[in-house]
Amino acid sequence: ADGVIDVKYFGSQVAVAAPSYVPPATFAAPTYAAPATVAAPVAYAAPATYAAPSYTSPVVAGSQSSALALDAADGVIDGKYYGSQVAVASPATYMAAAPAAYAPVSYGVPTTAFASSQASALALDAADGVVDGRFYGAPVAVRR
């Protein structure tokens, strides 16, 4: 430990003794016991009746963004909140009604998609997968 290999430790002689061996006092033959008894496995009993899965009522959110937050709250975005379907209480969008004077009535894409707030309009805009100010081709507007 002093950095020099000379059988000395900072000038003092290091004594080296031969290892000593002490034999055990006595030897005994090992003993073996019979294995423990093992019980037979428990028999499986099938259930007496089978029940149909129970219906869970949907979880109702006040807006589309709240519904998305509920959907994501359980860790999986699958339209469910811990197994219950997520629903929106009232739609956040309103479509302009077609004038009564026109015939035939068209049920195609509305001319304008209305939302109740700017946040709802942004959610409606993003609902078709493209943020471009349109909802499946119809312009998005905030109804005031």
Tab-separated table of C-alpha atoms in Angstrom:
chain	number	residue	atom	x	y	z
A	1	ALA	CA	0.000	0.000	0.000
A	2	ASP	CA	3.027	2.267	0.197
A	3	GLY	CA	3.634	1.841	-3.556
A	4	VAL	CA	6.864	-0.217	-3.317
A	5	ILE	CA	7.012	-4.012	-3.651
A	6	ASP	CA	9.664	-4.806	-0.997
A	7	VAL	CA	7.809	-6.823	1.721
A	8	LYS	CA	7.709	-3.697	3.851
A	9	TYR	CA	4.912	-1.317	4.747
A	10	PHE	CA	6.320	2.210	5.038
A	11	GLY	CA	9.599	0.771	6.316
A	12	SER	CA	8.179	-1.883	8.714
A	13	GLN	CA	8.732	-5.582	7.883
A	14	VAL	CA	5.578	-7.461	6.884
A	15	ALA	CA	5.284	-10.902	8.558
A	16	VAL	CA	3.781	-13.680	6.493
A	17	ALA	CA	2.392	-16.736	8.268
A	18	ALA	CA	1.387	-20.014	6.681
A	19	PRO	CA	-2.348	-20.670	6.684
A	20	SER	CA	-3.526	-23.037	9.361
A	21	TYR	CA	-6.070	-25.814	8.809
A	22	VAL	CA	-8.263	-27.272	11.518
A	23	PRO	CA	-10.043	-30.498	10.525
A	24	PRO	CA	-13.688	-30.924	11.570
A	25	ALA	CA	-14.208	-32.706	14.903
A	26	THR	CA	-16.419	-35.547	13.635
A	27	PHE	CA	-18.034	-36.734	10.462
A	28	ALA	CA	-21.623	-37.947	10.354
A	29	ALA	CA	-23.401	-39.766	7.586
A	30	PRO	CA	-26.185	-37.716	6.027
A	31	THR	CA	-29.747	-38.688	6.903
A	32	TYR	CA	-32.560	-38.827	4.400
A	33	ALA	CA	-36.245	-38.587	5.209
A	34	ALA	CA	-39.169	-39.882	3.204
A	35	PRO	CA	-40.753	-37.209	0.980
A	36	ALA	CA	-43.717	-35.310	2.361
A	37	THR	CA	-47.101	-36.467	1.194
A	38	VAL	CA	-48.744	-34.474	-1.549
A	39	ALA	CA	-52.496	-33.972	-1.623
A	40	ALA	CA	-54.462	-34.564	-4.799
A	41	PRO	CA	-55.310	-31.433	-6.777
A	42	VAL	CA	-58.606	-29.721	-6.066
A	43	ALA	CA	-61.275	-30.627	-8.613
A	44	TYR	CA	-62.622	-27.850	-10.860
A	45	ALA	CA	-66.345	-27.251	-10.759
A	46	ALA	CA	-67.934	-25.475	-13.720
A	47	PRO	CA	-70.237	-22.554	-12.872
A	48	ALA	CA	-73.870	-23.533	-12.537
A	49	THR	CA	-75.257	-20.742	-14.759
A	50	TYR	CA	-73.929	-18.354	-17.342
A	51	ALA	CA	-75.108	-14.757	-17.444
A	52	ALA	CA	-75.269	-12.499	-20.463
A	53	PRO	CA	-72.973	-9.464	-20.297
A	54	SER	CA	-74.605	-6.540	-18.562
A	55	TYR	CA	-75.334	-3.321	-20.440
A	56	THR	CA	-73.629	-0.220	-19.124
A	57	SER	CA	-75.298	3.112	-19.680
A	58	PRO	CA	-73.350	5.705	-21.685
A	59	VAL	CA	-71.372	8.505	-20.069
A	60	VAL	CA	-72.821	11.804	-21.295
A	61	ALA	CA	-70.524	14.800	-21.881
A	62	GLY	CA	-71.648	18.391	-22.411
A	63	SER	CA	-69.506	19.012	-25.498
A	64	GLN	CA	-67.420	17.201	-28.071
A	65	SER	CA	-64.173	18.315	-26.412
A	66	SER	CA	-65.419	17.058	-23.028
A	67	ALA	CA	-66.340	13.748	-24.648
A	68	LEU	CA	-62.826	13.448	-26.102
A	69	ALA	CA	-61.332	14.229	-22.682
A	70	LEU	CA	-63.511	11.539	-21.074
A	71	ASP	CA	-62.561	9.089	-23.799
A	72	ALA	CA	-58.845	9.716	-23.224
A	73	ALA	CA	-59.131	9.671	-19.407
A	74	ASP	CA	-59.003	5.867	-19.177
A	75	GLY	CA	-55.799	5.739	-21.245
A	76	VAL	CA	-57.300	4.383	-24.493
A	77	ILE	CA	-59.021	6.497	-27.131
A	78	ASP	CA	-61.714	4.040	-28.185
A	79	GLY	CA	-64.968	5.963	-27.688
A	80	LYS	CA	-65.420	4.468	-24.217
A	81	TYR	CA	-64.797	5.598	-20.652
A	82	TYR	CA	-63.823	2.502	-18.641
A	83	GLY	CA	-66.162	0.342	-20.749
A	84	SER	CA	-69.114	2.762	-20.978
A	85	GLN	CA	-69.826	4.443	-24.301
A	86	VAL	CA	-69.114	8.210	-24.356
A	87	ALA	CA	-71.924	10.376	-25.779
A	88	VAL	CA	-72.467	14.108	-26.261
A	89	ALA	CA	-75.602	15.561	-24.616
A	90	SER	CA	-76.370	18.028	-27.379
A	91	PRO	CA	-74.477	18.540	-30.602
A	92	ALA	CA	-72.213	21.575	-30.704
A	93	THR	CA	-72.886	22.191	-34.386
A	94	TYR	CA	-75.906	23.557	-36.175
A	95	MET	CA	-76.462	23.327	-39.905
A	96	ALA	CA	-78.271	25.953	-41.893
A	97	ALA	CA	-81.746	24.800	-42.828
A	98	ALA	CA	-82.487	24.458	-46.511
A	99	PRO	CA	-85.015	27.016	-47.764
A	100	ALA	CA	-88.531	25.584	-48.110
A	101	ALA	CA	-89.006	27.071	-51.624
A	102	TYR	CA	-86.425	24.810	-53.240
A	103	ALA	CA	-87.370	21.400	-54.568
A	104	PRO	CA	-86.214	18.673	-54.502
A	105	VAL	CA	-84.750	18.692	-51.022
A	106	SER	CA	-81.034	17.930	-50.958
A	107	TYR	CA	-79.550	15.999	-48.061
A	108	GLY	CA	-75.933	16.565	-49.108
A	109	VAL	CA	-73.213	18.533	-47.363
A	110	PRO	CA	-74.656	21.699	-45.779
A	111	THR	CA	-73.697	25.061	-47.167
A	112	THR	CA	-72.329	26.299	-43.800
A	113	ALA	CA	-71.607	24.450	-40.547
A	114	PHE	CA	-72.361	26.612	-37.514
A	115	ALA	CA	-70.835	26.217	-34.055
A	116	SER	CA	-71.849	27.785	-30.754
A	117	SER	CA	-68.333	28.999	-29.809
A	118	GLN	CA	-64.875	29.489	-31.276
A	119	ALA	CA	-63.628	26.358	-29.456
A	120	SER	CA	-66.524	24.316	-30.871
A	121	ALA	CA	-65.804	25.718	-34.342
A	122	LEU	CA	-62.159	24.629	-34.089
A	123	ALA	CA	-63.224	21.164	-32.924
A	124	LEU	CA	-65.707	20.943	-35.805
A	125	ASP	CA	-63.024	22.090	-38.244
A	126	ALA	CA	-60.626	19.403	-37.015
A	127	ALA	CA	-63.292	16.661	-36.980
A	128	ASP	CA	-62.846	15.848	-40.673
A	129	GLY	CA	-59.086	15.353	-40.209
A	130	VAL	CA	-57.932	18.607	-41.855
A	131	VAL	CA	-57.764	22.000	-40.118
A	132	ASP	CA	-58.723	24.201	-43.063
A	133	GLY	CA	-61.748	26.183	-41.853
A	134	ARG	CA	-64.145	23.650	-43.379
A	135	PHE	CA	-66.165	20.663	-42.157
A	136	TYR	CA	-66.257	18.112	-45.000
A	137	GLY	CA	-66.229	20.923	-47.543
A	138	ALA	CA	-68.690	23.280	-45.817
A	139	PRO	CA	-67.288	26.449	-44.247
A	140	VAL	CA	-67.335	26.585	-40.440
A	141	ALA	CA	-68.818	29.677	-38.775
A	142	VAL	CA	-69.596	30.759	-35.200
A	143	ARG	CA	-73.259	31.582	-34.610
A	144	ARG	CA	-73.610	34.754	-32.521
